[in-house]
Amino acid sequence: MGCDRNCGLIAGAVIGAVLAVFGGILMPVGDMLIEKTIKKQVVLEEGTIAFQNWVKTGTEVYRQFWIFDVQNPEEVVANSSKIKVKQRGPYTYRVRYLAKDNITHDSESHTVSFVQPNGAIFEPSLSVGTENDTLTVLNLAVAAAPHLYPNAFVQVVLNSLIKKSKSAMFQRRTVKEFLWGYTDPFLSLVPYPISTTVGVFYPYNNTADGVYTVFTGKDNISQVAIIDTYKGKRNLSYWPSYCDMINGTDAASFPPFVEKTRVLRFFSSDICRSIYAVFGAEVNLKGIPVYRFVLPPMAFASPVQNPDNHCFCTEKVISKNCTSYGVLDIGKCKEGKPVYISLPHFLHASPDIGEPIEGLSPNEDEHSTYLDVEPITGFTLRFAKRLQVNILVKPARKIDALKNLKRNYIVPVLWLNETGTIGDKKAEMFRKQVTGKINLLGLVEIILLSVGVVMFVAFMISYCACRSKRVK
């Protein structure tokens, strides 16, 4: 009887040990299976989850605009006063609803090329007014004239055309005109062939962004979705250095198994440059654990603070010998127009940038850019891209509309918030296919390991106790 009992206790201990060992073995094996499955599904090729969502996003993406309505135009023109602005918005459009086009695979280089068609559909229910709302805004053609034509004689000619067309430094335009284009009366009088249509985002509809070439990750998963710098580089001969080359992905996804220490690099055609984000916090998004990566202030720092930004300091006067920070001159990829990009309301900009402007209230929560990335797959499940478009306006003695200005203005014309969040159905599907399976496997591993250890310890204690009694 005693022998039977001892045998039973030993058998129980052995079973517990086996369970514990099996649980321990299952953990690395399970991790290997998860890694293998993820690596297969994030490759950009026909039949994978990543390719399906890459070709056409299943998330509704909206771009909200807040336009700065100038409150004192006459005062500014006459006395070079501070520009008083009041933001009007949001005016919301649905964007990125068109699938990528001209998709071409290269099996030798493991890359895929494409263009991204552009389109914008106005969403009245998500807007404060209609596209026909009229605002007082900067006259884009008049403001750019002295930059594009610095010759004094040419400016005299342009001045006569500006006066003849009754144009001024500021104008009244509808939201639709200002964003997407209008026929400018001043440019219409220019006696040689030029484009007479002006708009902050003109042309946009029925255009395409690209061509881009990205790695599929077929041969190297750490390169998946990363833009091929040489094939993907735009036809911009002035891009000679690292800081103004195309680096990273398009921010829709990143190579899988993202760690908090990783710097996520991505390219944005809106600002004509690659930029980066760093880990900010852990966030729960519809039951899915994600890492929030944020755009750091150093991304818009001066070359003195961040040498990587040296290529965006193109002159010494406006930038105060490259010491001003918070704005980037992207004029070279905007056909020489004096366009500067910043965060909304000059968030993280040096005080001198916003000093000539009244009515701005920078706010970290409302005006910062972030990406919520699921760390195992590298998929971006939610994002908010927030940027401000500004125009540099300088005094011009030969142009009456600008001759009374006594200082340079970096005039904010609008800021945008482009957002997208994984939908409820997609989130549920993601939880079942990815998060749920990983959590279940992890739970099974822990249960087997825990039960095995408990059984082994319990039976060994009972065995020792039984042996002690027999000795007595």
Tab-separated table of C-alpha atoms in Angstrom:
chain	number	residue	atom	x	y	z
A	1	MET	CA	0.000	0.000	0.000
A	2	GLY	CA	2.842	2.375	0.955
A	3	CYS	CA	4.707	1.497	-2.187
A	4	ASP	CA	1.641	2.203	-4.311
A	5	ARG	CA	1.203	5.531	-2.655
A	6	ASN	CA	4.851	6.437	-3.161
A	7	CYS	CA	4.631	5.433	-6.796
A	8	GLY	CA	1.541	7.604	-7.214
A	9	LEU	CA	3.248	10.581	-5.642
A	10	ILE	CA	6.331	10.097	-7.783
A	11	ALA	CA	4.171	9.734	-10.886
A	12	GLY	CA	2.306	12.942	-10.012
A	13	ALA	CA	5.574	14.762	-9.522
A	14	VAL	CA	6.834	13.465	-12.863
A	15	ILE	CA	3.637	14.586	-14.603
A	16	GLY	CA	3.958	18.023	-13.020
A	17	ALA	CA	7.563	18.254	-14.110
A	18	VAL	CA	6.608	17.222	-17.641
A	19	LEU	CA	3.861	19.856	-17.762
A	20	ALA	CA	6.261	22.502	-16.506
A	21	VAL	CA	8.891	21.483	-19.023
A	22	PHE	CA	6.288	21.365	-21.815
A	23	GLY	CA	5.073	24.837	-20.838
A	24	GLY	CA	8.665	26.066	-20.857
A	25	ILE	CA	9.274	24.499	-24.265
A	26	LEU	CA	5.996	25.825	-25.628
A	27	MET	CA	6.957	29.414	-24.854
A	28	PRO	CA	9.865	29.733	-27.332
A	29	VAL	CA	8.115	27.424	-29.829
A	30	GLY	CA	4.972	29.547	-29.595
A	31	ASP	CA	7.001	32.715	-30.009
A	32	MET	CA	8.643	31.202	-33.100
A	33	LEU	CA	5.259	30.313	-34.586
A	34	ILE	CA	3.935	33.813	-33.932
A	35	GLU	CA	7.050	35.381	-35.456
A	36	LYS	CA	6.832	33.144	-38.525
A	37	THR	CA	3.138	33.964	-39.056
A	38	ILE	CA	3.668	37.692	-38.601
A	39	LYS	CA	6.629	37.752	-40.971
A	40	LYS	CA	4.538	35.987	-43.604
A	41	GLN	CA	1.526	38.290	-43.273
A	42	VAL	CA	3.355	41.651	-43.270
A	43	VAL	CA	5.135	41.060	-46.586
A	44	LEU	CA	3.778	43.275	-49.380
A	45	GLU	CA	2.691	40.597	-51.840
A	46	GLU	CA	-0.605	39.233	-53.120
A	47	GLY	CA	-2.585	37.323	-50.501
A	48	THR	CA	-1.208	38.873	-47.319
A	49	ILE	CA	-3.129	40.992	-44.830
A	50	ALA	CA	-0.538	43.760	-45.174
A	51	PHE	CA	-0.823	43.933	-48.972
A	52	GLN	CA	-4.626	44.070	-48.870
A	53	ASN	CA	-4.611	47.036	-46.473
A	54	TRP	CA	-1.634	48.660	-48.199
A	55	VAL	CA	-3.291	48.811	-51.622
A	56	LYS	CA	-6.396	50.472	-50.201
A	57	THR	CA	-6.766	51.453	-46.595
A	58	GLY	CA	-9.811	50.059	-44.825
A	59	THR	CA	-9.770	53.049	-42.494
A	60	GLU	CA	-11.653	56.244	-43.264
A	61	VAL	CA	-9.181	59.110	-43.346
A	62	TYR	CA	-10.288	62.717	-42.873
A	63	ARG	CA	-8.415	65.962	-43.355
A	64	GLN	CA	-9.704	68.888	-41.313
A	65	PHE	CA	-8.734	72.456	-42.180
A	66	TRP	CA	-8.698	75.494	-39.920
A	67	ILE	CA	-8.207	78.643	-41.998
A	68	PHE	CA	-6.841	81.826	-40.443
A	69	ASP	CA	-9.319	84.668	-41.052
A	70	VAL	CA	-7.443	88.010	-40.943
A	71	GLN	CA	-9.240	90.582	-38.765
A	72	ASN	CA	-7.256	93.768	-39.545
A	73	PRO	CA	-6.109	93.703	-43.206
A	74	GLU	CA	-6.179	97.497	-43.778
A	75	GLU	CA	-4.195	98.145	-40.611
A	76	VAL	CA	-1.468	95.704	-41.632
A	77	VAL	CA	-1.147	97.095	-45.167
A	78	ALA	CA	-1.038	100.727	-44.004
A	79	ASN	CA	0.962	100.508	-40.779
A	80	SER	CA	2.737	97.137	-40.838
A	81	SER	CA	0.810	96.231	-37.683
A	82	LYS	CA	0.693	92.827	-36.106
A	83	ILE	CA	-1.625	90.519	-38.073
A	84	LYS	CA	-4.673	89.599	-36.014
A	85	VAL	CA	-6.073	86.199	-36.982
A	86	LYS	CA	-8.991	84.042	-35.947
A	87	GLN	CA	-9.088	80.415	-36.975
A	88	ARG	CA	-12.243	79.209	-38.736
A	89	GLY	CA	-12.965	75.519	-38.940
A	90	PRO	CA	-12.936	72.663	-39.141
A	91	TYR	CA	-13.778	72.252	-42.803
A	92	THR	CA	-13.519	68.503	-43.263
A	93	TYR	CA	-12.757	66.389	-46.326
A	94	ARG	CA	-12.463	62.664	-46.766
A	95	VAL	CA	-9.105	61.776	-48.343
A	96	ARG	CA	-7.011	58.695	-49.151
A	97	TYR	CA	-10.074	56.736	-50.245
A	98	LEU	CA	-8.554	55.800	-53.613
A	99	ALA	CA	-6.499	52.642	-54.041
A	100	LYS	CA	-2.849	52.798	-55.031
A	101	ASP	CA	-2.410	52.669	-58.788
A	102	ASN	CA	0.157	51.473	-61.334
A	103	ILE	CA	1.363	48.808	-58.904
A	104	THR	CA	4.416	47.072	-60.354
A	105	HIS	CA	6.376	44.285	-58.639
A	106	ASP	CA	10.078	43.672	-59.179
A	107	SER	CA	10.912	40.150	-58.021
A	108	GLU	CA	14.661	40.626	-58.428
A	109	SER	CA	14.956	43.643	-56.132
A	110	HIS	CA	11.970	42.612	-53.977
A	111	THR	CA	10.345	46.009	-54.451
A	112	VAL	CA	6.965	47.292	-55.549
A	113	SER	CA	6.323	50.641	-57.277
A	114	PHE	CA	3.116	52.644	-57.201
A	115	VAL	CA	1.426	56.020	-57.318
A	116	GLN	CA	-1.128	57.282	-54.806
A	117	PRO	CA	-4.078	59.032	-56.497
A	118	ASN	CA	-5.332	62.140	-54.719
A	119	GLY	CA	-8.928	63.092	-54.078
A	120	ALA	CA	-10.913	65.063	-51.517
A	121	ILE	CA	-14.644	64.863	-50.793
A	122	PHE	CA	-16.231	67.568	-48.638
A	123	GLU	CA	-18.024	66.277	-45.516
A	124	PRO	CA	-20.684	68.872	-44.500
A	125	SER	CA	-21.732	66.963	-41.362
A	126	LEU	CA	-18.183	67.169	-40.007
A	127	SER	CA	-17.675	70.840	-40.868
A	128	VAL	CA	-18.641	74.147	-39.247
A	129	GLY	CA	-19.972	75.603	-42.477
A	130	THR	CA	-20.017	75.172	-46.232
A	131	GLU	CA	-17.290	75.405	-48.850
A	132	ASN	CA	-18.837	78.726	-49.837
A	133	ASP	CA	-17.992	80.407	-46.529
A	134	THR	CA	-15.995	83.552	-47.339
A	135	LEU	CA	-12.915	84.585	-45.372
A	136	THR	CA	-10.249	87.299	-45.453
A	137	VAL	CA	-7.020	85.559	-46.390
A	138	LEU	CA	-3.570	86.317	-47.742
A	139	ASN	CA	-3.378	87.012	-51.475
A	140	LEU	CA	-1.117	84.165	-52.515
A	141	ALA	CA	-0.129	85.597	-55.904
A	142	VAL	CA	0.700	89.090	-54.609
A	143	ALA	CA	2.647	87.709	-51.621
A	144	ALA	CA	4.763	85.435	-53.842
A	145	ALA	CA	5.439	87.965	-56.614
A	146	PRO	CA	8.576	89.653	-55.164
A	147	HIS	CA	10.094	86.248	-54.330
A	148	LEU	CA	9.570	84.812	-57.774
A	149	TYR	CA	10.562	88.044	-59.563
A	150	PRO	CA	13.183	89.938	-57.483
A	151	ASN	CA	14.231	92.188	-60.416
A	152	ALA	CA	13.195	95.823	-59.716
A	153	PHE	CA	12.070	96.536	-63.283
A	154	VAL	CA	9.938	93.379	-63.381
A	155	GLN	CA	8.365	94.345	-60.059
A	156	VAL	CA	7.407	97.753	-61.487
A	157	VAL	CA	5.580	95.971	-64.307
A	158	LEU	CA	3.938	93.554	-61.878
A	159	ASN	CA	2.860	96.459	-59.673
A	160	SER	CA	0.951	98.015	-62.565
A	161	LEU	CA	-0.843	94.700	-63.169
A	162	ILE	CA	-1.641	94.283	-59.469
A	163	LYS	CA	-3.136	97.787	-59.351
A	164	LYS	CA	-5.026	97.269	-62.604
A	165	SER	CA	-6.578	94.056	-61.279
A	166	LYS	CA	-7.422	95.837	-57.976
A	167	SER	CA	-5.524	93.181	-56.045
A	168	ALA	CA	-4.070	93.731	-52.572
A	169	MET	CA	-2.063	91.964	-49.890
A	170	PHE	CA	-5.275	90.385	-48.567
A	171	GLN	CA	-8.389	89.188	-50.370
A	172	ARG	CA	-11.812	87.673	-49.776
A	173	ARG	CA	-12.094	84.061	-50.922
A	174	THR	CA	-14.371	81.092	-50.300
A	175	VAL	CA	-13.022	78.056	-48.506
A	176	LYS	CA	-13.235	76.028	-51.708
A	177	GLU	CA	-11.365	78.634	-53.738
A	178	PHE	CA	-8.617	79.130	-51.198
A	179	LEU	CA	-7.959	75.419	-50.718
A	180	TRP	CA	-8.403	73.976	-54.187
A	181	GLY	CA	-7.872	76.863	-56.594
A	182	TYR	CA	-9.296	79.995	-58.242
A	183	THR	CA	-8.455	82.115	-61.245
A	184	ASP	CA	-6.338	84.994	-60.003
A	185	PRO	CA	-7.199	88.388	-61.577
A	186	PHE	CA	-3.632	89.707	-61.281
A	187	LEU	CA	-2.030	86.674	-62.928
A	188	SER	CA	-4.661	86.749	-65.660
A	189	LEU	CA	-3.191	90.080	-66.851
A	190	VAL	CA	0.388	88.801	-67.143
A	191	PRO	CA	1.205	89.036	-70.883
A	192	TYR	CA	3.040	85.720	-71.200
A	193	PRO	CA	1.904	82.119	-70.601
A	194	ILE	CA	1.766	81.214	-66.917
A	195	SER	CA	-0.683	79.304	-64.769
A	196	THR	CA	-3.403	81.693	-63.626
A	197	THR	CA	-4.956	79.290	-61.113
A	198	VAL	CA	-3.869	79.648	-57.479
A	199	GLY	CA	-4.762	77.668	-54.351
A	200	VAL	CA	-2.990	76.370	-51.269
A	201	PHE	CA	-3.418	72.773	-52.464
A	202	TYR	CA	-3.801	73.379	-56.176
A	203	PRO	CA	-3.611	71.058	-58.035
A	204	TYR	CA	-4.910	68.158	-55.915
A	205	ASN	CA	-7.995	66.335	-57.195
A	206	ASN	CA	-7.260	64.069	-60.166
A	207	THR	CA	-3.522	64.163	-59.469
A	208	ALA	CA	-1.265	61.447	-58.056
A	209	ASP	CA	1.573	61.395	-55.564
A	210	GLY	CA	4.621	59.403	-56.626
A	211	VAL	CA	6.074	57.338	-58.271
A	212	TYR	CA	7.320	55.589	-55.122
A	213	THR	CA	9.205	52.316	-54.819
A	214	VAL	CA	9.186	50.389	-51.530
A	215	PHE	CA	10.696	47.123	-50.379
A	216	THR	CA	8.245	44.225	-50.023
A	217	GLY	CA	10.146	42.618	-47.147
A	218	LYS	CA	10.188	39.275	-48.955
A	219	ASP	CA	13.924	38.787	-48.500
A	220	ASN	CA	14.426	41.052	-45.487
A	221	ILE	CA	11.481	41.690	-43.192
A	222	SER	CA	13.287	44.589	-41.508
A	223	GLN	CA	12.931	46.558	-44.762
A	224	VAL	CA	9.223	45.963	-45.409
A	225	ALA	CA	7.382	49.095	-46.638
A	226	ILE	CA	10.576	51.182	-46.476
A	227	ILE	CA	10.971	53.477	-49.463
A	228	ASP	CA	13.823	52.616	-51.798
A	229	THR	CA	15.872	55.810	-51.538
A	230	TYR	CA	17.191	55.664	-55.082
A	231	LYS	CA	14.135	54.485	-57.013
A	232	GLY	CA	11.724	56.308	-54.738
A	233	LYS	CA	13.563	59.623	-54.747
A	234	ARG	CA	11.632	62.369	-56.442
A	235	ASN	CA	12.989	64.241	-59.418
A	236	LEU	CA	14.510	66.971	-57.263
A	237	SER	CA	18.130	67.575	-58.167
A	238	TYR	CA	18.687	69.890	-55.196
A	239	TRP	CA	18.314	67.027	-52.660
A	240	PRO	CA	21.996	66.256	-52.034
A	241	SER	CA	22.098	65.227	-48.376
A	242	TYR	CA	20.578	62.816	-45.869
A	243	CYS	CA	18.223	65.301	-44.207
A	244	ASP	CA	16.279	66.014	-47.387
A	245	MET	CA	16.291	62.541	-48.879
A	246	ILE	CA	13.298	60.220	-48.751
A	247	ASN	CA	13.766	57.925	-45.750
A	248	GLY	CA	11.470	55.444	-43.997
A	249	THR	CA	7.956	54.333	-44.913
A	250	ASP	CA	4.759	56.210	-45.761
A	251	ALA	CA	3.747	55.852	-42.053
A	252	ALA	CA	0.887	53.424	-42.821
A	253	SER	CA	3.062	50.587	-41.505
A	254	PHE	CA	6.564	49.873	-40.283
A	255	PRO	CA	8.735	46.746	-40.076
A	256	PRO	CA	7.252	44.395	-37.433
A	257	PHE	CA	8.311	43.800	-33.826
A	258	VAL	CA	8.576	47.480	-32.981
A	259	GLU	CA	10.491	48.280	-29.816
A	260	LYS	CA	10.081	51.417	-27.741
A	261	THR	CA	13.655	52.406	-28.466
A	262	ARG	CA	13.127	52.426	-32.234
A	263	VAL	CA	12.955	55.725	-34.123
A	264	LEU	CA	10.199	55.538	-36.727
A	265	ARG	CA	11.092	57.392	-39.930
A	266	PHE	CA	8.513	58.236	-42.566
A	267	PHE	CA	8.119	60.452	-45.600
A	268	SER	CA	5.391	63.081	-45.974
A	269	SER	CA	4.889	64.653	-49.380
A	270	ASP	CA	2.973	67.513	-47.722
A	271	ILE	CA	6.194	68.812	-46.215
A	272	CYS	CA	8.532	67.498	-48.920
A	273	ARG	CA	10.715	65.682	-46.421
A	274	SER	CA	11.201	62.635	-44.273
A	275	ILE	CA	10.618	63.072	-40.592
A	276	TYR	CA	10.673	60.869	-37.518
A	277	ALA	CA	8.755	59.962	-34.375
A	278	VAL	CA	9.872	58.617	-30.993
A	279	PHE	CA	8.076	56.535	-28.362
A	280	GLY	CA	5.725	58.513	-26.159
A	281	ALA	CA	3.373	56.168	-24.283
A	282	GLU	CA	1.545	52.848	-24.210
A	283	VAL	CA	-2.104	53.214	-25.252
A	284	ASN	CA	-5.094	50.851	-25.397
A	285	LEU	CA	-6.948	51.289	-28.693
A	286	LYS	CA	-10.254	49.412	-28.828
A	287	GLY	CA	-8.779	46.557	-26.807
A	288	ILE	CA	-5.525	46.483	-28.789
A	289	PRO	CA	-2.285	47.477	-27.010
A	290	VAL	CA	-0.397	50.017	-29.152
A	291	TYR	CA	2.677	52.194	-28.851
A	292	ARG	CA	2.154	55.913	-29.364
A	293	PHE	CA	5.023	57.545	-31.244
A	294	VAL	CA	5.131	61.339	-31.299
A	295	LEU	CA	6.863	63.960	-33.396
A	296	PRO	CA	9.542	65.459	-31.108
A	297	PRO	CA	10.341	69.200	-30.968
A	298	MET	CA	13.825	68.411	-32.304
A	299	ALA	CA	12.298	67.502	-35.679
A	300	PHE	CA	11.644	71.216	-36.280
A	301	ALA	CA	14.694	72.488	-34.406
A	302	SER	CA	17.253	74.893	-35.857
A	303	PRO	CA	20.471	73.493	-37.349
A	304	VAL	CA	22.244	74.816	-34.252
A	305	GLN	CA	20.103	72.510	-32.092
A	306	ASN	CA	19.757	69.691	-34.643
A	307	PRO	CA	22.447	69.537	-37.365
A	308	ASP	CA	20.279	67.092	-39.360
A	309	ASN	CA	18.076	70.066	-40.294
A	310	HIS	CA	20.878	72.037	-41.947
A	311	CYS	CA	19.409	71.642	-45.422
A	312	PHE	CA	16.203	73.459	-44.419
A	313	CYS	CA	18.049	76.648	-43.522
A	314	THR	CA	18.270	78.222	-46.973
A	315	GLU	CA	19.002	81.839	-46.027
A	316	LYS	CA	20.449	83.816	-43.117
A	317	VAL	CA	18.107	86.807	-42.670
A	318	ILE	CA	14.692	85.250	-42.016
A	319	SER	CA	16.253	82.439	-39.982
A	320	LYS	CA	18.412	84.864	-37.959
A	321	ASN	CA	21.554	83.119	-39.097
A	322	CYS	CA	19.882	79.703	-38.781
A	323	THR	CA	19.057	80.148	-35.086
A	324	SER	CA	15.247	80.450	-35.418
A	325	TYR	CA	13.411	77.175	-35.037
A	326	GLY	CA	9.960	75.690	-35.514
A	327	VAL	CA	9.514	76.387	-39.251
A	328	LEU	CA	10.931	74.685	-42.351
A	329	ASP	CA	11.488	76.394	-45.683
A	330	ILE	CA	10.132	74.030	-48.369
A	331	GLY	CA	10.070	76.615	-51.173
A	332	LYS	CA	12.456	74.626	-53.356
A	333	CYS	CA	9.914	71.852	-53.835
A	334	LYS	CA	7.084	74.392	-54.286
A	335	GLU	CA	8.517	75.974	-57.460
A	336	GLY	CA	10.288	78.702	-55.505
A	337	LYS	CA	7.169	79.958	-53.724
A	338	PRO	CA	7.887	81.230	-50.171
A	339	VAL	CA	6.191	78.344	-48.375
A	340	TYR	CA	7.133	77.459	-44.801
A	341	ILE	CA	5.819	74.494	-42.815
A	342	SER	CA	5.389	74.386	-39.032
A	343	LEU	CA	3.303	72.721	-36.381
A	344	PRO	CA	-0.116	74.378	-35.833
A	345	HIS	CA	-0.089	77.757	-34.084
A	346	PHE	CA	3.736	77.668	-34.252
A	347	LEU	CA	3.918	74.968	-31.583
A	348	HIS	CA	7.572	74.493	-30.500
A	349	ALA	CA	8.669	77.498	-32.606
A	350	SER	CA	11.019	80.231	-31.422
A	351	PRO	CA	9.242	83.361	-30.057
A	352	ASP	CA	10.383	85.576	-32.951
A	353	ILE	CA	8.385	83.481	-35.453
A	354	GLY	CA	4.985	84.155	-33.890
A	355	GLU	CA	5.700	87.643	-32.540
A	356	PRO	CA	4.097	89.528	-35.503
A	357	ILE	CA	0.911	87.420	-35.258
A	358	GLU	CA	-1.916	87.801	-32.715
A	359	GLY	CA	-4.561	85.158	-32.049
A	360	LEU	CA	-2.428	82.000	-31.858
A	361	SER	CA	-2.647	79.567	-28.934
A	362	PRO	CA	-0.290	76.601	-29.342
A	363	ASN	CA	-1.457	73.508	-27.498
A	364	GLU	CA	0.400	70.192	-27.250
A	365	ASP	CA	-2.744	68.042	-27.122
A	366	GLU	CA	-4.468	69.689	-30.103
A	367	HIS	CA	-1.490	70.506	-32.297
A	368	SER	CA	1.014	67.639	-31.977
A	369	THR	CA	1.435	64.763	-34.433
A	370	TYR	CA	1.333	61.120	-33.312
A	371	LEU	CA	1.140	57.544	-34.613
A	372	ASP	CA	-0.421	54.633	-32.690
A	373	VAL	CA	1.498	51.563	-33.881
A	374	GLU	CA	0.663	47.947	-33.020
A	375	PRO	CA	4.144	46.738	-32.049
A	376	ILE	CA	3.987	43.090	-33.202
A	377	THR	CA	2.811	43.732	-36.767
A	378	GLY	CA	4.102	47.299	-37.164
A	379	PHE	CA	0.705	48.433	-38.497
A	380	THR	CA	-0.381	52.013	-37.751
A	381	LEU	CA	-3.901	51.685	-36.336
A	382	ARG	CA	-4.495	55.363	-35.553
A	383	PHE	CA	-2.729	58.589	-36.446
A	384	ALA	CA	-3.073	62.359	-36.341
A	385	LYS	CA	-0.905	64.382	-38.730
A	386	ARG	CA	-1.038	68.078	-37.855
A	387	LEU	CA	0.756	70.723	-39.905
A	388	GLN	CA	0.506	74.435	-40.612
A	389	VAL	CA	1.091	76.131	-43.967
A	390	ASN	CA	2.714	79.565	-43.809
A	391	ILE	CA	3.743	82.098	-46.458
A	392	LEU	CA	6.701	84.441	-46.085
A	393	VAL	CA	5.745	88.054	-46.918
A	394	LYS	CA	8.505	90.639	-47.213
A	395	PRO	CA	8.439	94.391	-47.896
A	396	ALA	CA	8.724	95.281	-51.600
A	397	ARG	CA	9.376	98.965	-52.417
A	398	LYS	CA	8.259	98.637	-56.023
A	399	ILE	CA	4.939	96.969	-55.220
A	400	ASP	CA	2.377	99.314	-53.661
A	401	ALA	CA	0.482	96.517	-51.893
A	402	LEU	CA	3.640	95.626	-49.920
A	403	LYS	CA	5.710	98.815	-49.812
A	404	ASN	CA	4.502	99.999	-46.375
A	405	LEU	CA	5.577	96.812	-44.631
A	406	LYS	CA	8.432	97.392	-42.226
A	407	ARG	CA	9.140	93.802	-41.283
A	408	ASN	CA	9.058	90.252	-42.558
A	409	TYR	CA	6.007	88.161	-41.757
A	410	ILE	CA	5.720	84.402	-41.772
A	411	VAL	CA	1.952	84.468	-42.218
A	412	PRO	CA	-0.035	81.387	-41.097
A	413	VAL	CA	-2.709	80.718	-43.724
A	414	LEU	CA	-4.167	77.433	-42.406
A	415	TRP	CA	-3.454	74.340	-40.409
A	416	LEU	CA	-4.652	70.806	-41.033
A	417	ASN	CA	-5.368	67.708	-39.008
A	418	GLU	CA	-5.348	64.487	-41.010
A	419	THR	CA	-6.669	61.592	-38.933
A	420	GLY	CA	-7.518	57.941	-39.327
A	421	THR	CA	-8.550	55.282	-36.805
A	422	ILE	CA	-9.094	51.565	-37.273
A	423	GLY	CA	-12.842	50.862	-37.465
A	424	ASP	CA	-14.725	48.731	-34.934
A	425	LYS	CA	-15.109	45.743	-37.305
A	426	LYS	CA	-11.461	45.873	-38.344
A	427	ALA	CA	-10.429	46.183	-34.689
A	428	GLU	CA	-12.500	43.121	-33.767
A	429	MET	CA	-10.964	41.191	-36.662
A	430	PHE	CA	-7.476	42.289	-35.599
A	431	ARG	CA	-8.086	41.205	-32.024
A	432	LYS	CA	-9.248	37.751	-33.184
A	433	GLN	CA	-6.520	37.173	-35.765
A	434	VAL	CA	-3.555	38.708	-33.973
A	435	THR	CA	-3.986	39.938	-30.411
A	436	GLY	CA	-6.405	37.206	-29.321
A	437	LYS	CA	-4.288	34.324	-30.608
A	438	ILE	CA	-1.138	35.720	-29.042
A	439	ASN	CA	-2.886	36.270	-25.704
A	440	LEU	CA	-4.412	32.748	-25.817
A	441	LEU	CA	-1.069	31.144	-26.566
A	442	GLY	CA	0.556	33.141	-23.784
A	443	LEU	CA	-2.209	32.096	-21.376
A	444	VAL	CA	-1.802	28.403	-22.275
A	445	GLU	CA	1.963	28.682	-21.747
A	446	ILE	CA	1.515	30.285	-18.312
A	447	ILE	CA	-1.171	27.770	-17.230
A	448	LEU	CA	0.913	24.745	-18.244
A	449	LEU	CA	4.010	26.127	-16.581
A	450	SER	CA	2.137	27.143	-13.411
A	451	VAL	CA	0.116	23.914	-13.067
A	452	GLY	CA	3.226	21.843	-13.729
A	453	VAL	CA	5.264	23.651	-11.105
A	454	VAL	CA	2.436	23.481	-8.532
A	455	MET	CA	1.869	19.756	-9.160
A	456	PHE	CA	5.570	18.976	-8.940
A	457	VAL	CA	6.044	20.898	-5.706
A	458	ALA	CA	2.838	19.548	-4.122
A	459	PHE	CA	3.572	15.890	-4.905
A	460	MET	CA	7.203	16.219	-3.812
A	461	ILE	CA	6.089	17.726	-0.483
A	462	SER	CA	3.577	14.882	-0.017
A	463	TYR	CA	6.209	12.303	-0.934
A	464	CYS	CA	8.708	13.729	1.547
A	465	ALA	CA	6.027	13.853	4.237
A	466	CYS	CA	5.089	10.219	3.560
A	467	ARG	CA	8.741	9.148	3.675
A	468	SER	CA	9.176	10.996	6.974
A	469	LYS	CA	6.226	9.142	8.533
A	470	ARG	CA	7.565	5.744	7.380
A	471	VAL	CA	10.950	6.469	8.932
A	472	LYS	CA	9.253	7.239	12.240
